[in-house]
Amino acid sequence: MMERIAKASPRLRARIAGGIYLMVFVTGIFGLFVRSQLGFAAGLIAGALYVAVTLLFYYIFKPVNQSLSLLAALLSLVGCIIGPLSLFIHAASYVSPLVFFGFYCLLIGYLIFRSTFLRRILGVLMAIAGLSWLTFGSTALASYLSPYNFFPGILAERSLTLWLLVMGVNEQRWKEQASAAGEGRP
């Protein structure tokens, strides 16, 4: 299946990322409201799906800046690992995964803004979301700003998800940017 996704067009790959991103939200919200083993399982599924989104985003944004796309992916993966790890290692519970997702969203926002194949407003929204997630670096600040510090992330990530599902990416511009980056076919 991963081989088929790798051979897919950039627009289809973006739409797949949007679909998986939507499933992250559905399973994540389910996991928040169902406090049982089923909710825990939904949270783990949401995390695994977010890993898939992260990998797809790496390939989508690689033509913009390969190093920053890789750094963003690594930060996201660390954020995905911190949550479940904090259940077993107490020291990991002192670090909010949202801080890593904050840096991830900032980088994705920058990559979107610098891309030629997505609307810049999506990049601006993702950067603002990243700043709001970074407030979770301080428990006191996050508590003080709650629930308002959730709204930029919800707005930006839902907007990006909807855009990817409906529009995907501008395939011609993606290919031009990939070609200019010396990648050709990813």
Tab-separated table of N, CA and C in Angstrom, residues 39-160:
chain	number	residue	atom	x	y	z
A	39	GLY	N	-11.528	4.133	24.544
A	39	GLY	CA	-11.027	5.490	24.345
A	39	GLY	C	-9.515	5.518	24.243
A	40	PHE	N	-8.858	4.710	25.081
A	40	PHE	CA	-7.400	4.604	25.039
A	40	PHE	C	-6.950	4.065	23.679
A	41	ALA	N	-7.644	3.040	23.199
A	41	ALA	CA	-7.318	2.468	21.888
A	41	ALA	C	-7.526	3.500	20.781
A	42	ALA	N	-8.594	4.290	20.891
A	42	ALA	CA	-8.855	5.326	19.892
A	42	ALA	C	-7.726	6.355	19.894
A	43	GLY	N	-7.232	6.694	21.086
A	43	GLY	CA	-6.109	7.627	21.178
A	43	GLY	C	-4.857	7.086	20.523
A	44	LEU	N	-4.597	5.803	20.715
A	44	LEU	CA	-3.430	5.181	20.072
A	44	LEU	C	-3.591	5.135	18.561
A	45	ILE	N	-4.791	4.855	18.099
A	45	ILE	CA	-5.056	4.837	16.658
A	45	ILE	C	-4.861	6.235	16.082
A	46	ALA	N	-5.355	7.251	16.799
A	46	ALA	CA	-5.175	8.639	16.343
A	46	ALA	C	-3.687	8.966	16.234
A	47	GLY	N	-2.897	8.515	17.201
A	47	GLY	CA	-1.448	8.746	17.161
A	47	GLY	C	-0.801	8.066	15.968
A	48	ALA	N	-1.201	6.824	15.714
A	48	ALA	CA	-0.645	6.098	14.565
A	48	ALA	C	-1.031	6.774	13.250
A	49	LEU	N	-2.254	7.251	13.169
A	49	LEU	CA	-2.697	7.964	11.968
A	49	LEU	C	-1.931	9.269	11.798
A	50	TYR	N	-1.628	9.932	12.919
A	50	TYR	CA	-0.864	11.186	12.835
A	50	TYR	C	0.550	10.915	12.317
A	51	VAL	N	1.103	9.770	12.660
A	51	VAL	CA	2.410	9.387	12.111
A	51	VAL	C	2.308	9.280	10.591
A	52	ALA	N	1.220	8.681	10.102
A	52	ALA	CA	1.022	8.560	8.652
A	52	ALA	C	0.908	9.935	7.999
A	53	VAL	N	0.157	10.849	8.629
A	53	VAL	CA	0.036	12.217	8.107
A	53	VAL	C	1.402	12.885	8.065
A	54	THR	N	2.173	12.699	9.128
A	54	THR	CA	3.516	13.280	9.213
A	54	THR	C	4.387	12.814	8.057
A	55	LEU	N	4.365	11.518	7.779
A	55	LEU	CA	5.182	10.975	6.690
A	55	LEU	C	4.710	11.494	5.333
A	56	LEU	N	3.411	11.564	5.143
A	56	LEU	CA	2.888	12.113	3.886
A	56	LEU	C	3.258	13.588	3.741
A	57	PHE	N	3.164	14.356	4.827
A	57	PHE	CA	3.553	15.764	4.776
A	57	PHE	C	5.039	15.914	4.458
A	58	TYR	N	5.848	15.014	4.976
A	58	TYR	CA	7.284	15.084	4.652
A	58	TYR	C	7.472	15.029	3.139
A	59	TYR	N	6.819	14.081	2.490
A	59	TYR	CA	6.979	13.948	1.036
A	59	TYR	C	6.318	15.094	0.281
A	60	ILE	N	5.200	15.592	0.799
A	60	ILE	CA	4.524	16.705	0.125
A	60	ILE	C	5.378	17.968	0.170
A	61	PHE	N	6.015	18.246	1.330
A	61	PHE	CA	6.756	19.498	1.500
A	61	PHE	C	8.248	19.373	1.255
A	62	LYS	N	8.711	18.192	0.933
A	62	LYS	CA	10.127	17.972	0.641
A	62	LYS	C	10.643	18.874	-0.485
A	63	PRO	N	9.871	19.114	-1.558
A	63	PRO	CA	10.363	20.002	-2.622
A	63	PRO	C	10.558	21.455	-2.176
A	64	VAL	N	9.870	21.870	-1.116
A	64	VAL	CA	10.001	23.249	-0.646
A	64	VAL	C	11.344	23.412	0.061
A	65	ASN	N	11.619	22.523	0.998
A	65	ASN	CA	12.883	22.529	1.727
A	65	ASN	C	13.017	21.173	2.411
A	66	GLN	N	13.870	20.335	1.864
A	66	GLN	CA	13.998	18.967	2.355
A	66	GLN	C	14.431	18.926	3.820
A	67	SER	N	15.375	19.755	4.214
A	67	SER	CA	15.875	19.751	5.595
A	67	SER	C	14.798	20.165	6.589
A	68	LEU	N	14.062	21.231	6.272
A	68	LEU	CA	13.003	21.676	7.183
A	68	LEU	C	11.837	20.697	7.211
A	69	SER	N	11.553	20.076	6.086
A	69	SER	CA	10.497	19.077	6.046
A	69	SER	C	10.871	17.879	6.912
A	70	LEU	N	12.131	17.485	6.859
A	70	LEU	CA	12.610	16.388	7.700
A	70	LEU	C	12.584	16.773	9.175
A	71	LEU	N	13.030	17.991	9.497
A	71	LEU	CA	13.005	18.453	10.885
A	71	LEU	C	11.568	18.486	11.412
A	72	ALA	N	10.650	18.982	10.597
A	72	ALA	CA	9.245	19.010	10.998
A	72	ALA	C	8.746	17.595	11.279
A	73	ALA	N	9.069	16.669	10.392
A	73	ALA	CA	8.636	15.279	10.584
A	73	ALA	C	9.206	14.690	11.868
A	74	LEU	N	10.471	14.949	12.137
A	74	LEU	CA	11.092	14.427	13.356
A	74	LEU	C	10.434	15.009	14.602
A	75	LEU	N	10.149	16.301	14.605
A	75	LEU	CA	9.477	16.930	15.747
A	75	LEU	C	8.089	16.331	15.962
A	76	SER	N	7.374	16.107	14.878
A	76	SER	CA	6.051	15.504	14.988
A	76	SER	C	6.136	14.090	15.546
A	77	LEU	N	7.106	13.333	15.061
A	77	LEU	CA	7.255	11.958	15.556
A	77	LEU	C	7.608	11.927	17.037
A	78	VAL	N	8.449	12.866	17.481
A	78	VAL	CA	8.769	12.959	18.915
A	78	VAL	C	7.496	13.274	19.701
A	79	GLY	N	6.687	14.201	19.194
A	79	GLY	CA	5.419	14.520	19.848
A	79	GLY	C	4.497	13.321	19.921
A	80	CYS	N	4.476	12.518	18.855
A	80	CYS	CA	3.641	11.311	18.841
A	80	CYS	C	4.136	10.269	19.843
A	81	ILE	N	5.423	10.236	20.090
A	81	ILE	CA	6.008	9.252	21.008
A	81	ILE	C	5.859	9.687	22.464
A	82	ILE	N	5.974	10.993	22.719
A	82	ILE	CA	5.943	11.513	24.101
A	82	ILE	C	4.651	11.135	24.813
A	83	GLY	N	3.510	11.270	24.131
A	83	GLY	CA	2.221	10.980	24.769
A	83	GLY	C	2.152	9.581	25.357
A	84	PRO	N	2.265	8.544	24.545
A	84	PRO	CA	2.215	7.183	25.095
A	84	PRO	C	3.377	6.881	26.042
A	85	LEU	N	4.537	7.452	25.779
A	85	LEU	CA	5.706	7.210	26.630
A	85	LEU	C	5.477	7.735	28.044
A	86	SER	N	4.734	8.838	28.160
A	86	SER	CA	4.491	9.424	29.486
A	86	SER	C	3.660	8.512	30.370
A	87	LEU	N	2.971	7.539	29.772
A	87	LEU	CA	2.219	6.573	30.573
A	87	LEU	C	3.139	5.608	31.309
A	88	PHE	N	4.347	5.424	30.777
A	88	PHE	CA	5.268	4.442	31.343
A	88	PHE	C	6.489	5.059	32.009
A	89	ILE	N	6.872	6.238	31.546
A	89	ILE	CA	8.049	6.923	32.096
A	89	ILE	C	7.587	8.265	32.640
A	90	HIS	N	7.644	8.405	33.952
A	90	HIS	CA	7.113	9.598	34.621
A	90	HIS	C	7.767	10.897	34.121
A	91	ALA	N	9.052	10.866	33.854
A	91	ALA	CA	9.753	12.081	33.415
A	91	ALA	C	9.187	12.608	32.105
A	92	ALA	N	8.695	11.731	31.249
A	92	ALA	CA	8.137	12.162	29.965
A	92	ALA	C	6.838	12.931	30.153
A	93	SER	N	6.170	12.749	31.285
A	93	SER	CA	4.899	13.447	31.512
A	93	SER	C	5.094	14.935	31.802
A	94	TYR	N	6.321	15.357	32.043
A	94	TYR	CA	6.595	16.773	32.291
A	94	TYR	C	6.672	17.582	30.998
A	95	VAL	N	6.743	16.911	29.883
A	95	VAL	CA	6.845	17.581	28.592
A	95	VAL	C	5.545	17.349	27.828
A	96	SER	N	4.876	18.420	27.472
A	96	SER	CA	3.634	18.283	26.712
A	96	SER	C	3.961	17.989	25.247
A	97	PRO	N	3.327	16.961	24.691
A	97	PRO	CA	3.527	16.691	23.252
A	97	PRO	C	3.128	17.889	22.391
A	98	LEU	N	2.230	18.726	22.909
A	98	LEU	CA	1.771	19.886	22.134
A	98	LEU	C	2.894	20.883	21.856
A	99	VAL	N	3.932	20.885	22.682
A	99	VAL	CA	5.072	21.765	22.421
A	99	VAL	C	5.767	21.321	21.130
A	100	PHE	N	5.953	20.022	20.979
A	100	PHE	CA	6.575	19.506	19.753
A	100	PHE	C	5.674	19.759	18.549
A	101	PHE	N	4.357	19.597	18.740
A	101	PHE	CA	3.432	19.885	17.654
A	101	PHE	C	3.394	21.380	17.345
A	102	GLY	N	3.696	22.203	18.348
A	102	GLY	CA	3.794	23.643	18.111
A	102	GLY	C	4.919	23.966	17.143
A	103	PHE	N	6.096	23.406	17.408
A	103	PHE	CA	7.220	23.617	16.483
A	103	PHE	C	6.929	22.992	15.124
A	104	TYR	N	6.274	21.826	15.139
A	104	TYR	CA	5.894	21.159	13.893
A	104	TYR	C	4.972	22.060	13.068
A	105	CYS	N	3.938	22.606	13.706
A	105	CYS	CA	2.999	23.472	12.991
A	105	CYS	C	3.668	24.741	12.481
A	106	LEU	N	4.592	25.295	13.271
A	106	LEU	CA	5.341	26.467	12.799
A	106	LEU	C	6.106	26.141	11.521
A	107	LEU	N	6.785	24.997	11.519
A	107	LEU	CA	7.561	24.610	10.336
A	107	LEU	C	6.653	24.284	9.150
A	108	ILE	N	5.570	23.571	9.403
A	108	ILE	CA	4.629	23.265	8.316
A	108	ILE	C	4.039	24.568	7.775
A	109	GLY	N	3.722	25.496	8.677
A	109	GLY	CA	3.210	26.796	8.240
A	109	GLY	C	4.207	27.513	7.342
A	110	TYR	N	5.474	27.492	7.744
A	110	TYR	CA	6.519	28.114	6.924
A	110	TYR	C	6.632	27.413	5.567
A	111	LEU	N	6.620	26.085	5.582
A	111	LEU	CA	6.740	25.325	4.330
A	111	LEU	C	5.552	25.591	3.408
A	112	ILE	N	4.358	25.678	3.975
A	112	ILE	CA	3.180	25.993	3.158
A	112	ILE	C	3.326	27.401	2.574
A	113	PHE	N	3.725	28.341	3.421
A	113	PHE	CA	3.869	29.730	2.972
A	113	PHE	C	4.889	29.842	1.846
A	114	ARG	N	5.972	29.086	1.927
A	114	ARG	CA	7.029	29.120	0.910
A	114	ARG	C	6.704	28.260	-0.315
A	115	SER	N	5.719	27.409	-0.182
A	115	SER	CA	5.371	26.556	-1.321
A	115	SER	C	4.648	27.382	-2.375
A	116	THR	N	4.609	26.830	-3.561
A	116	THR	CA	3.860	27.473	-4.636
A	116	THR	C	2.585	26.701	-4.935
A	117	PHE	N	2.350	25.611	-4.213
A	117	PHE	CA	1.248	24.710	-4.558
A	117	PHE	C	0.101	24.691	-3.551
A	118	LEU	N	0.195	25.491	-2.482
A	118	LEU	CA	-0.895	25.644	-1.523
A	118	LEU	C	-1.094	27.127	-1.239
A	119	ARG	N	-2.266	27.488	-0.761
A	119	ARG	CA	-2.570	28.877	-0.428
A	119	ARG	C	-1.762	29.319	0.783
A	120	ARG	N	-1.192	30.500	0.686
A	120	ARG	CA	-0.348	31.029	1.765
A	120	ARG	C	-1.117	31.224	3.070
A	121	ILE	N	-2.398	31.527	2.971
A	121	ILE	CA	-3.185	31.745	4.184
A	121	ILE	C	-3.179	30.494	5.061
A	122	LEU	N	-3.112	29.325	4.449
A	122	LEU	CA	-3.032	28.083	5.227
A	122	LEU	C	-1.733	28.037	6.027
A	123	GLY	N	-0.658	28.541	5.444
A	123	GLY	CA	0.621	28.597	6.142
A	123	GLY	C	0.582	29.560	7.315
A	124	VAL	N	-0.062	30.705	7.096
A	124	VAL	CA	-0.190	31.690	8.178
A	124	VAL	C	-1.005	31.097	9.325
A	125	LEU	N	-2.108	30.454	8.986
A	125	LEU	CA	-2.948	29.834	10.017
A	125	LEU	C	-2.185	28.754	10.783
A	126	MET	N	-1.411	27.936	10.068
A	126	MET	CA	-0.650	26.877	10.738
A	126	MET	C	0.433	27.464	11.641
A	127	ALA	N	1.058	28.556	11.229
A	127	ALA	CA	2.076	29.197	12.080
A	127	ALA	C	1.436	29.750	13.351
A	128	ILE	N	0.273	30.355	13.222
A	128	ILE	CA	-0.440	30.858	14.406
A	128	ILE	C	-0.830	29.694	15.308
A	129	ALA	N	-1.264	28.592	14.701
A	129	ALA	CA	-1.581	27.390	15.486
A	129	ALA	C	-0.353	26.908	16.243
A	130	GLY	N	0.791	26.920	15.569
A	130	GLY	CA	2.027	26.507	16.220
A	130	GLY	C	2.327	27.350	17.447
A	131	LEU	N	2.120	28.655	17.327
A	131	LEU	CA	2.342	29.535	18.476
A	131	LEU	C	1.381	29.206	19.615
A	132	SER	N	0.142	28.890	19.270
A	132	SER	CA	-0.813	28.551	20.331
A	132	SER	C	-0.452	27.232	21.006
A	133	TRP	N	0.036	26.267	20.248
A	133	TRP	CA	0.447	24.990	20.859
A	133	TRP	C	1.680	25.188	21.738
A	134	LEU	N	2.516	26.136	21.390
A	134	LEU	CA	3.719	26.387	22.201
A	134	LEU	C	3.386	26.924	23.592
A	135	THR	N	2.188	27.456	23.788
A	135	THR	CA	1.813	27.926	25.130
A	135	THR	C	1.789	26.772	26.128
A	136	PHE	N	1.703	25.547	25.637
A	136	PHE	CA	1.675	24.383	26.520
A	136	PHE	C	3.061	24.042	27.069
A	137	GLY	N	4.060	24.827	26.704
A	137	GLY	CA	5.380	24.689	27.299
A	137	GLY	C	5.394	25.157	28.744
A	138	SER	N	4.424	25.963	29.102
A	138	SER	CA	4.263	26.445	30.473
A	138	SER	C	2.864	26.050	30.944
A	139	THR	N	2.798	25.220	31.954
A	139	THR	CA	1.504	24.775	32.462
A	139	THR	C	0.662	25.957	32.916
A	140	ALA	N	1.301	26.914	33.589
A	140	ALA	CA	0.570	28.083	34.081
A	140	ALA	C	0.012	28.910	32.923
A	141	LEU	N	0.833	29.146	31.911
A	141	LEU	CA	0.387	29.928	30.758
A	141	LEU	C	-0.723	29.198	30.011
A	142	ALA	N	-0.553	27.903	29.797
A	142	ALA	CA	-1.568	27.120	29.099
A	142	ALA	C	-2.888	27.139	29.860
A	143	SER	N	-2.832	27.017	31.185
A	143	SER	CA	-4.052	27.053	31.999
A	143	SER	C	-4.713	28.428	31.925
A	144	TYR	N	-3.898	29.460	31.986
A	144	TYR	CA	-4.416	30.823	31.939
A	144	TYR	C	-5.123	31.107	30.601
A	145	LEU	N	-4.549	30.626	29.518
A	145	LEU	CA	-5.096	30.894	28.183
A	145	LEU	C	-6.180	29.910	27.754
A	146	SER	N	-6.333	28.832	28.491
A	146	SER	CA	-7.302	27.804	28.131
A	146	SER	C	-8.725	28.340	28.294
A	147	PRO	N	-9.620	28.055	27.402
A	147	PRO	CA	-9.572	27.167	26.247
A	147	PRO	C	-9.189	27.876	24.946
A	148	TYR	N	-8.877	29.192	25.063
A	148	TYR	CA	-8.633	29.990	23.858
A	148	TYR	C	-7.390	29.555	23.090
A	149	ASN	N	-6.419	28.955	23.768
A	149	ASN	CA	-5.206	28.528	23.074
A	149	ASN	C	-5.455	27.293	22.201
A	150	PHE	N	-6.623	26.685	22.294
A	150	PHE	CA	-6.958	25.553	21.420
A	150	PHE	C	-7.542	26.014	20.086
A	151	PHE	N	-8.200	27.164	20.072
A	151	PHE	CA	-8.927	27.602	18.883
A	151	PHE	C	-8.066	27.810	17.641
A	152	PRO	N	-6.890	28.458	17.735
A	152	PRO	CA	-6.083	28.611	16.510
A	152	PRO	C	-5.659	27.269	15.908
A	153	GLY	N	-5.307	26.314	16.756
A	153	GLY	CA	-4.909	25.001	16.258
A	153	GLY	C	-6.065	24.270	15.606
A	154	ILE	N	-7.222	24.354	16.249
A	154	ILE	CA	-8.415	23.699	15.691
A	154	ILE	C	-8.764	24.318	14.342
A	155	LEU	N	-8.775	25.648	14.280
A	155	LEU	CA	-9.110	26.338	13.031
A	155	LEU	C	-8.107	26.003	11.924
A	156	ALA	N	-6.824	26.120	12.228
A	156	ALA	CA	-5.794	25.922	11.203
A	156	ALA	C	-5.750	24.481	10.708
A	157	GLU	N	-5.732	23.547	11.643
A	157	GLU	CA	-5.594	22.149	11.220
A	157	GLU	C	-6.844	21.659	10.505
A	158	ARG	N	-8.026	22.129	10.917
A	158	ARG	CA	-9.257	21.755	10.205
A	158	ARG	C	-9.279	22.396	8.817
A	159	SER	N	-8.821	23.637	8.731
A	159	SER	CA	-8.790	24.319	7.425
A	159	SER	C	-7.855	23.592	6.463
A	160	LEU	N	-6.686	23.238	6.955
A	160	LEU	CA	-5.732	22.518	6.112
A	160	LEU	C	-6.301	21.165	5.698
